[in-house]
PDB file of C-alpha atoms in Angstrom:
ATOM      1  CA  MET A 199      -8.613 -64.905  21.742  1.00  0.00           C
ATOM      2  CA  GLY A 200      -8.274 -61.280  20.749  1.00  0.00           C
ATOM      3  CA  GLY A 201     -11.104 -58.817  20.800  1.00  0.00           C
ATOM      4  CA  SER A 202     -12.519 -55.817  22.557  1.00  0.00           C
ATOM      5  CA  ALA A 203     -15.608 -55.217  24.601  1.00  0.00           C
ATOM      6  CA  GLY A 204     -18.626 -53.989  22.736  1.00  0.00           C
ATOM      7  CA  THR A 205     -21.982 -55.190  21.517  1.00  0.00           C
ATOM      8  CA  GLY A 206     -22.990 -57.230  18.541  1.00  0.00           C
ATOM      9  CA  VAL A 207     -23.739 -60.736  17.394  1.00  0.00           C
ATOM     10  CA  GLY A 208     -20.687 -62.925  17.430  1.00  0.00           C
ATOM     11  CA  THR A 209     -20.131 -66.257  15.775  1.00  0.00           C
ATOM     12  CA  GLY A 210     -17.791 -67.792  18.332  1.00  0.00           C
ATOM     13  CA  SER A 211     -18.420 -70.168  21.194  1.00  0.00           C
ATOM     14  CA  LEU A 212     -16.168 -70.113  24.246  1.00  0.00           C
ATOM     15  CA  LEU A 213     -16.106 -73.152  26.542  1.00  0.00           C
ATOM     16  CA  VAL A 214     -14.416 -72.949  29.941  1.00  0.00           C
ATOM     17  CA  VAL A 215     -13.848 -76.142  31.938  1.00  0.00           C
ATOM     18  CA  SER A 216     -13.335 -75.183  35.581  1.00  0.00           C
ATOM     19  CA  ALA A 217     -12.506 -77.607  38.388  1.00  0.00           C
ATOM     20  CA  HIS A 218     -14.240 -75.528  41.054  1.00  0.00           C
ATOM     21  CA  ALA A 219     -16.927 -72.887  41.186  1.00  0.00           C
ATOM     22  CA  GLY A 220     -14.524 -69.952  41.483  1.00  0.00           C
ATOM     23  CA  ASP A 221     -11.656 -70.908  39.182  1.00  0.00           C
ATOM     24  CA  PHE A 222     -13.185 -69.539  35.994  1.00  0.00           C
ATOM     25  CA  VAL A 223     -13.603 -66.085  37.513  1.00  0.00           C
ATOM     26  CA  TRP A 224     -10.072 -65.576  38.822  1.00  0.00           C
ATOM     27  CA  ARG A 225      -8.268 -67.051  35.858  1.00  0.00           C
ATOM     28  CA  ALA A 226     -10.468 -66.380  32.816  1.00  0.00           C
ATOM     29  CA  GLY A 227     -13.069 -63.796  33.798  1.00  0.00           C
ATOM     30  CA  GLY A 228     -11.657 -61.221  31.406  1.00  0.00           C
ATOM     31  CA  ALA A 229     -11.669 -63.587  28.441  1.00  0.00           C
ATOM     32  CA  ILE A 230     -15.231 -64.637  29.235  1.00  0.00           C
ATOM     33  CA  ALA A 231     -16.473 -61.054  29.538  1.00  0.00           C
ATOM     34  CA  LEU A 232     -14.782 -60.073  26.274  1.00  0.00           C
ATOM     35  CA  ALA A 233     -16.367 -63.009  24.446  1.00  0.00           C
ATOM     36  CA  ALA A 234     -19.824 -62.230  25.785  1.00  0.00           C
ATOM     37  CA  ALA A 235     -19.474 -58.510  24.982  1.00  0.00           C
ATOM     38  CA  ARG A 236     -18.725 -59.206  21.334  1.00  0.00           C
ATOM     39  CA  GLY A 237     -21.770 -61.470  21.136  1.00  0.00           C
ATOM     40  CA  ASP A 238     -20.097 -64.864  21.332  1.00  0.00           C
ATOM     41  CA  ARG A 239     -21.628 -67.656  23.328  1.00  0.00           C
ATOM     42  CA  ALA A 240     -19.781 -68.227  26.611  1.00  0.00           C
ATOM     43  CA  THR A 241     -20.325 -71.436  28.563  1.00  0.00           C
ATOM     44  CA  VAL A 242     -18.663 -72.373  31.847  1.00  0.00           C
ATOM     45  CA  VAL A 243     -18.667 -75.929  33.170  1.00  0.00           C
ATOM     46  CA  CYS A 244     -17.923 -76.214  36.891  1.00  0.00           C
ATOM     47  CA  LEU A 245     -16.988 -79.806  37.621  1.00  0.00           C
ATOM     48  CA  SER A 246     -17.454 -79.208  41.352  1.00  0.00           C
ATOM     49  CA  TYR A 247     -18.575 -76.452  43.681  1.00  0.00           C
ATOM     50  CA  GLY A 248     -15.232 -76.382  45.480  1.00  0.00           C
ATOM     51  CA  GLU A 249     -17.258 -77.289  48.518  1.00  0.00           C
ATOM     52  CA  ARG A 250     -14.598 -79.184  50.457  1.00  0.00           C
ATOM     53  CA  GLY A 251     -11.306 -77.574  49.580  1.00  0.00           C
ATOM     54  CA  GLU A 252     -12.155 -73.998  48.616  1.00  0.00           C
ATOM     55  CA  SER A 253     -14.856 -72.995  51.085  1.00  0.00           C
ATOM     56  CA  ALA A 254     -12.950 -72.732  54.374  1.00  0.00           C
ATOM     57  CA  ARG A 255     -14.833 -69.655  55.512  1.00  0.00           C
ATOM     58  CA  ALA A 256     -18.205 -71.395  55.181  1.00  0.00           C
ATOM     59  CA  TRP A 257     -16.998 -74.467  57.072  1.00  0.00           C
ATOM     60  CA  ARG A 258     -15.716 -72.283  59.900  1.00  0.00           C
ATOM     61  CA  GLU A 259     -19.105 -70.597  60.060  1.00  0.00           C
ATOM     62  CA  GLY A 260     -20.573 -74.021  60.866  1.00  0.00           C
ATOM     63  CA  ARG A 261     -22.401 -74.642  57.594  1.00  0.00           C
ATOM     64  CA  ASP A 262     -22.996 -78.209  56.437  1.00  0.00           C
ATOM     65  CA  LEU A 263     -22.074 -79.723  53.069  1.00  0.00           C
ATOM     66  CA  ASP A 264     -25.423 -79.125  51.364  1.00  0.00           C
ATOM     67  CA  GLU A 265     -25.506 -75.533  52.559  1.00  0.00           C
ATOM     68  CA  ILE A 266     -22.004 -74.931  51.258  1.00  0.00           C
ATOM     69  CA  LYS A 267     -22.817 -76.417  47.867  1.00  0.00           C
ATOM     70  CA  ALA A 268     -25.865 -74.174  47.593  1.00  0.00           C
ATOM     71  CA  LEU A 269     -23.824 -71.165  48.668  1.00  0.00           C
ATOM     72  CA  ARG A 270     -21.047 -71.776  46.165  1.00  0.00           C
ATOM     73  CA  ARG A 271     -23.534 -72.476  43.369  1.00  0.00           C
ATOM     74  CA  ALA A 272     -25.322 -69.188  44.018  1.00  0.00           C
ATOM     75  CA  GLU A 273     -22.010 -67.314  44.063  1.00  0.00           C
ATOM     76  CA  ALA A 274     -20.848 -68.873  40.798  1.00  0.00           C
ATOM     77  CA  GLU A 275     -24.185 -68.187  39.103  1.00  0.00           C
ATOM     78  CA  ALA A 276     -23.998 -64.532  40.149  1.00  0.00           C
ATOM     79  CA  ALA A 277     -20.398 -64.271  38.946  1.00  0.00           C
ATOM     80  CA  ALA A 278     -21.214 -65.878  35.598  1.00  0.00           C
ATOM     81  CA  ALA A 279     -24.097 -63.452  35.151  1.00  0.00           C
ATOM     82  CA  GLU A 280     -21.731 -60.508  35.676  1.00  0.00           C
ATOM     83  CA  LEU A 281     -19.498 -61.915  32.921  1.00  0.00           C
ATOM     84  CA  GLY A 282     -22.365 -62.741  30.551  1.00  0.00           C
ATOM     85  CA  ALA A 283     -21.835 -66.510  30.595  1.00  0.00           C
ATOM     86  CA  ASP A 284     -24.019 -69.559  31.011  1.00  0.00           C
ATOM     87  CA  VAL A 285     -22.829 -71.903  33.749  1.00  0.00           C
ATOM     88  CA  LEU A 286     -23.328 -75.653  34.187  1.00  0.00           C
ATOM     89  CA  PHE A 287     -22.613 -77.578  37.384  1.00  0.00           C
ATOM     90  CA  LEU A 288     -21.704 -81.266  37.218  1.00  0.00           C
ATOM     91  CA  ASP A 289     -21.403 -81.675  41.024  1.00  0.00           C
ATOM     92  CA  ALA A 290     -18.611 -84.237  40.705  1.00  0.00           C
ATOM     93  CA  GLY A 291     -17.083 -83.458  44.096  1.00  0.00           C
ATOM     94  CA  ASP A 292     -13.715 -81.958  44.945  1.00  0.00           C
ATOM     95  CA  TYR A 293     -10.647 -82.768  47.039  1.00  0.00           C
ATOM     96  CA  PRO A 294     -10.361 -85.066  45.259  1.00  0.00           C
ATOM     97  CA  LEU A 295     -11.970 -84.476  41.885  1.00  0.00           C
ATOM     98  CA  VAL A 296     -12.028 -88.059  40.627  1.00  0.00           C
ATOM     99  CA  GLU A 297     -11.571 -88.706  36.918  1.00  0.00           C
ATOM    100  CA  THR A 298     -14.209 -91.096  35.567  1.00  0.00           C
ATOM    101  CA  THR A 299     -15.397 -92.206  32.138  1.00  0.00           C
ATOM    102  CA  GLY A 300     -18.879 -91.018  33.075  1.00  0.00           C
ATOM    103  CA  LEU A 301     -17.670 -87.520  33.809  1.00  0.00           C
ATOM    104  CA  VAL A 302     -15.675 -87.399  30.583  1.00  0.00           C
ATOM    105  CA  ASP A 303     -18.780 -88.517  28.703  1.00  0.00           C
ATOM    106  CA  ARG A 304     -20.774 -85.676  30.231  1.00  0.00           C
ATOM    107  CA  LEU A 305     -18.116 -83.270  29.008  1.00  0.00           C
ATOM    108  CA  VAL A 306     -18.214 -84.801  25.522  1.00  0.00           C
ATOM    109  CA  ARG A 307     -21.910 -83.998  25.408  1.00  0.00           C
ATOM    110  CA  VAL A 308     -21.220 -80.410  26.462  1.00  0.00           C
ATOM    111  CA  TYR A 309     -18.644 -80.094  23.668  1.00  0.00           C
ATOM    112  CA  ARG A 310     -21.084 -81.460  21.101  1.00  0.00           C
ATOM    113  CA  GLU A 311     -23.851 -79.162  22.309  1.00  0.00           C
ATOM    114  CA  THR A 312     -21.833 -75.931  22.571  1.00  0.00           C
ATOM    115  CA  GLU A 313     -19.517 -76.535  19.569  1.00  0.00           C
ATOM    116  CA  PRO A 314     -16.730 -74.393  21.041  1.00  0.00           C
ATOM    117  CA  THR A 315     -14.414 -72.388  18.842  1.00  0.00           C
ATOM    118  CA  VAL A 316     -12.096 -71.816  21.835  1.00  0.00           C
ATOM    119  CA  VAL A 317     -11.555 -73.904  24.976  1.00  0.00           C
ATOM    120  CA  LEU A 318     -10.038 -72.650  28.246  1.00  0.00           C
ATOM    121  CA  THR A 319      -9.020 -74.880  31.139  1.00  0.00           C
ATOM    122  CA  HIS A 320      -6.382 -75.525  33.803  1.00  0.00           C
ATOM    123  CA  THR A 321      -2.738 -76.450  33.346  1.00  0.00           C
ATOM    124  CA  LEU A 322      -1.740 -80.109  33.275  1.00  0.00           C
ATOM    125  CA  ALA A 323       0.583 -79.620  36.239  1.00  0.00           C
ATOM    126  CA  ASP A 324      -0.259 -78.160  39.640  1.00  0.00           C
ATOM    127  CA  PRO A 325       1.474 -79.594  42.713  1.00  0.00           C
ATOM    128  CA  TYR A 326      -0.750 -77.516  44.982  1.00  0.00           C
ATOM    129  CA  ASN A 327      -4.106 -78.768  43.746  1.00  0.00           C
ATOM    130  CA  GLY A 328      -4.617 -82.104  42.005  1.00  0.00           C
ATOM    131  CA  ASP A 329      -8.170 -81.192  41.048  1.00  0.00           C
ATOM    132  CA  HIS A 330      -6.873 -78.668  38.515  1.00  0.00           C
ATOM    133  CA  PRO A 331      -4.829 -81.044  36.324  1.00  0.00           C
ATOM    134  CA  ALA A 332      -7.572 -83.657  36.702  1.00  0.00           C
ATOM    135  CA  ALA A 333     -10.034 -81.183  35.203  1.00  0.00           C
ATOM    136  CA  ALA A 334      -7.593 -80.377  32.395  1.00  0.00           C
ATOM    137  CA  ARG A 335      -7.022 -84.035  31.538  1.00  0.00           C
ATOM    138  CA  MET A 336     -10.751 -84.694  31.354  1.00  0.00           C
ATOM    139  CA  ALA A 337     -11.337 -81.552  29.294  1.00  0.00           C
ATOM    140  CA  LEU A 338      -8.704 -82.644  26.785  1.00  0.00           C
ATOM    141  CA  GLN A 339      -9.875 -86.246  26.626  1.00  0.00           C
ATOM    142  CA  ALA A 340     -13.454 -85.119  26.069  1.00  0.00           C
ATOM    143  CA  ARG A 341     -12.341 -82.794  23.269  1.00  0.00           C
ATOM    144  CA  VAL A 342     -10.686 -85.701  21.451  1.00  0.00           C
ATOM    145  CA  LEU A 343     -13.659 -88.018  21.948  1.00  0.00           C
ATOM    146  CA  ALA A 344     -16.079 -85.334  20.782  1.00  0.00           C
ATOM    147  CA  GLN A 345     -14.151 -85.256  17.491  1.00  0.00           C
ATOM    148  CA  ALA A 346     -14.698 -88.976  16.883  1.00  0.00           C
ATOM    149  CA  VAL A 347     -17.413 -89.606  14.319  1.00  0.00           C
ATOM    150  CA  GLY A 348     -18.303 -92.928  15.929  1.00  0.00           C
ATOM    151  CA  TYR A 349     -18.548 -91.691  19.522  1.00  0.00           C
ATOM    152  CA  ASP A 350     -22.056 -92.290  20.836  1.00  0.00           C
ATOM    153  CA  ALA A 351     -23.238 -88.828  21.803  1.00  0.00           C
ATOM    154  CA  PRO A 352     -25.786 -86.437  20.318  1.00  0.00           C
ATOM    155  CA  GLY A 353     -24.664 -83.778  17.889  1.00  0.00           C
ATOM    156  CA  GLU A 354     -22.083 -83.512  15.144  1.00  0.00           C
ATOM    157  CA  PRO A 355     -18.414 -84.430  15.571  1.00  0.00           C
ATOM    158  CA  LEU A 356     -16.368 -81.564  16.941  1.00  0.00           C
ATOM    159  CA  GLY A 357     -13.773 -79.711  14.901  1.00  0.00           C
ATOM    160  CA  ALA A 358     -10.407 -78.819  16.459  1.00  0.00           C
ATOM    161  CA  PRO A 359     -10.907 -75.796  18.722  1.00  0.00           C
ATOM    162  CA  PRO A 360      -7.699 -74.322  20.135  1.00  0.00           C
ATOM    163  CA  VAL A 361      -7.071 -74.937  23.826  1.00  0.00           C
ATOM    164  CA  PHE A 362      -5.570 -72.350  26.157  1.00  0.00           C
ATOM    165  CA  PHE A 363      -4.436 -73.063  29.706  1.00  0.00           C
ATOM    166  CA  PHE A 364      -5.232 -70.206  32.048  1.00  0.00           C
ATOM    167  CA  GLU A 365      -2.782 -69.002  34.648  1.00  0.00           C
ATOM    168  CA  PRO A 366      -2.518 -71.055  37.858  1.00  0.00           C
ATOM    169  CA  HIS A 367      -2.114 -69.438  41.246  1.00  0.00           C
ATOM    170  CA  GLN A 368       1.590 -70.295  41.430  1.00  0.00           C
ATOM    171  CA  PRO A 369       2.703 -70.404  37.780  1.00  0.00           C
ATOM    172  CA  GLU A 370       6.382 -71.056  38.427  1.00  0.00           C
ATOM    173  CA  GLN A 371       5.507 -74.381  40.065  1.00  0.00           C
ATOM    174  CA  CYS A 372       3.064 -75.452  37.353  1.00  0.00           C
ATOM    175  CA  ASP A 373       5.211 -75.428  34.204  1.00  0.00           C
ATOM    176  CA  PHE A 374       3.308 -72.345  33.085  1.00  0.00           C
ATOM    177  CA  LYS A 375       5.136 -70.195  30.561  1.00  0.00           C
ATOM    178  CA  PRO A 376       2.615 -67.790  29.019  1.00  0.00           C
ATOM    179  CA  ASP A 377       2.762 -67.313  25.278  1.00  0.00           C
ATOM    180  CA  VAL A 378      -0.495 -65.363  24.986  1.00  0.00           C
ATOM    181  CA  LEU A 379      -1.258 -62.104  26.783  1.00  0.00           C
ATOM    182  CA  LEU A 380      -4.890 -61.039  26.427  1.00  0.00           C
ATOM    183  CA  ASP A 381      -5.827 -57.359  26.832  1.00  0.00           C
ATOM    184  CA  ILE A 382      -8.813 -57.397  29.188  1.00  0.00           C
ATOM    185  CA  THR A 383      -8.819 -53.670  29.960  1.00  0.00           C
ATOM    186  CA  PRO A 384     -12.359 -53.023  28.658  1.00  0.00           C
ATOM    187  CA  ALA A 385     -13.659 -56.125  30.449  1.00  0.00           C
ATOM    188  CA  PHE A 386     -11.941 -55.761  33.782  1.00  0.00           C
ATOM    189  CA  GLU A 387     -14.802 -53.919  35.475  1.00  0.00           C
ATOM    190  CA  ALA A 388     -17.021 -56.927  34.767  1.00  0.00           C
ATOM    191  CA  LYS A 389     -14.314 -59.284  36.012  1.00  0.00           C
ATOM    192  CA  ARG A 390     -13.880 -57.344  39.247  1.00  0.00           C
ATOM    193  CA  LYS A 391     -17.646 -57.364  39.838  1.00  0.00           C
ATOM    194  CA  ALA A 392     -17.675 -61.103  39.212  1.00  0.00           C
ATOM    195  CA  MET A 393     -14.828 -61.618  41.675  1.00  0.00           C
ATOM    196  CA  GLU A 394     -16.765 -59.700  44.296  1.00  0.00           C
ATOM    197  CA  ARG A 395     -19.622 -62.158  43.843  1.00  0.00           C
ATOM    198  CA  LEU A 396     -17.355 -64.776  45.447  1.00  0.00           C
ATOM    199  CA  PRO A 397     -17.041 -63.672  49.087  1.00  0.00           C
ATOM    200  CA  ALA A 398     -16.140 -67.230  50.105  1.00  0.00           C
ATOM    201  CA  GLN A 399     -12.714 -66.492  48.598  1.00  0.00           C
ATOM    202  CA  ARG A 400     -12.419 -62.791  49.338  1.00  0.00           C
ATOM    203  CA  HIS A 401      -8.650 -63.115  49.725  1.00  0.00           C
ATOM    204  CA  MET A 402      -8.380 -63.658  45.966  1.00  0.00           C
ATOM    205  CA  TRP A 403      -9.885 -60.332  44.897  1.00  0.00           C
ATOM    206  CA  ASP A 404      -6.840 -58.134  45.314  1.00  0.00           C
ATOM    207  CA  TYR A 405      -4.419 -60.855  44.238  1.00  0.00           C
ATOM    208  CA  TYR A 406      -6.026 -61.201  40.806  1.00  0.00           C
ATOM    209  CA  THR A 407      -6.452 -57.456  40.426  1.00  0.00           C
ATOM    210  CA  SER A 408      -2.719 -57.050  41.041  1.00  0.00           C
ATOM    211  CA  LEU A 409      -1.918 -59.914  38.674  1.00  0.00           C
ATOM    212  CA  ALA A 410      -3.953 -58.257  35.889  1.00  0.00           C
ATOM    213  CA  THR A 411      -1.897 -55.102  36.374  1.00  0.00           C
ATOM    214  CA  ARG A 412       1.412 -56.974  36.158  1.00  0.00           C
ATOM    215  CA  ARG A 413       0.363 -58.930  33.095  1.00  0.00           C
ATOM    216  CA  GLY A 414      -0.830 -55.665  31.545  1.00  0.00           C
ATOM    217  CA  VAL A 415       2.650 -54.207  31.902  1.00  0.00           C
ATOM    218  CA  GLN A 416       4.057 -57.271  30.154  1.00  0.00           C
ATOM    219  CA  LEU A 417       1.466 -57.006  27.395  1.00  0.00           C
ATOM    220  CA  LYS A 418       2.462 -53.419  26.663  1.00  0.00           C
ATOM    221  CA  ARG A 419       6.139 -54.338  26.612  1.00  0.00           C
ATOM    222  CA  ASN A 420       5.487 -57.068  24.049  1.00  0.00           C
ATOM    223  CA  ALA A 421       3.037 -55.099  21.917  1.00  0.00           C
ATOM    224  CA  GLY A 422       5.380 -52.480  20.500  1.00  0.00           C
ATOM    225  CA  PRO A 423       5.304 -48.720  21.081  1.00  0.00           C
ATOM    226  CA  ASN A 424       2.719 -47.651  18.527  1.00  0.00           C
ATOM    227  CA  LEU A 425      -0.480 -49.455  19.413  1.00  0.00           C
ATOM    228  CA  GLY A 426      -1.877 -46.685  21.579  1.00  0.00           C
ATOM    229  CA  LEU A 427      -2.451 -48.924  24.583  1.00  0.00           C
ATOM    230  CA  GLU A 428      -3.842 -47.325  27.709  1.00  0.00           C
ATOM    231  CA  SER A 429      -1.422 -46.590  30.508  1.00  0.00           C
ATOM    232  CA  GLY A 430      -3.572 -48.739  32.772  1.00  0.00           C
ATOM    233  CA  THR A 431      -3.696 -51.762  30.489  1.00  0.00           C
ATOM    234  CA  LEU A 432      -4.827 -54.963  32.233  1.00  0.00           C
ATOM    235  CA  ALA A 433      -4.271 -58.476  30.957  1.00  0.00           C
ATOM    236  CA  GLU A 434      -4.668 -62.203  31.512  1.00  0.00           C
ATOM    237  CA  ALA A 435      -1.965 -64.720  30.628  1.00  0.00           C
ATOM    238  CA  TYR A 436      -2.549 -67.986  28.793  1.00  0.00           C
ATOM    239  CA  MET A 437      -0.499 -70.832  27.399  1.00  0.00           C
ATOM    240  CA  ARG A 438      -1.532 -72.358  24.097  1.00  0.00           C
ATOM    241  CA  LEU A 439      -1.519 -76.166  23.846  1.00  0.00           C
ATOM    242  CA  TYR A 440      -1.851 -76.795  20.112  1.00  0.00           C
ATOM    243  CA  PRO A 441      -0.055 -74.961  17.288  1.00  0.00           C
ATOM    244  CA  GLN A 442      -1.618 -71.831  15.864  1.00  0.00           C
ATOM    245  CA  THR A 443      -2.757 -72.250  12.279  1.00  0.00           C
ATOM    246  CA  THR A 444      -2.366 -69.189  10.070  1.00  0.00           C
ATOM    247  CA  ARG A 445      -1.652 -67.948   6.556  1.00  0.00           C
ATOM    248  CA  GLU A 446       0.145 -64.878   7.851  1.00  0.00           C
ATOM    249  CA  LEU A 447       2.771 -64.562  10.543  1.00  0.00           C
ATOM    250  CA  ALA A 448       1.811 -61.931  13.098  1.00  0.00           C
TER     251      ALA A 448
END
């Protein structure tokens, strides 16, 4: 998950499985922008638009369900464009996001098509929002099924891409103990622009800007004194699910 913003042709493929239309921006926008900047493919799957539970402002304005879905889709498309990602909408509904074999199968097909080298999704625990762990469980089940040679879906069997859980809104309540701090300093301008494409959740803009600052302080503290990090380093926190494989400890 390391890297720096720049241009070029990458060989990686980042897949982000997001419960709602805004989650990928707040929690993983920096990682997405970094991947796109180095030329990797970045694909976001929004399982729902967040139309029922994360669009309070639109409901209070008197909009109906179809209008809100269209609004949230347009916002997420604009945000993804700022980050350099493709975005897919499965329109599975939210509050609750119901886990089904059909929805998992659709995710399997996304895995086979995008062949991710890295997967980002929600934590498996979140007492404030059941849609988030539901999305994570389906993302993980689909990853396993996509690896099965005999699973009936187009494309080649998947390898074993690492999975990182992005930071939930209240990490202390979600069993979230970050073991990866990603320097998103060169990508934060893109992330902030993407956040501002989501006026339905304007209250999140400053929260996630502040969080990036705090995680940046932690990144510098854990990086050692001689890396030449900027004084204004910004970061995102992640928790790795599967073991790192390496021939060199670092």
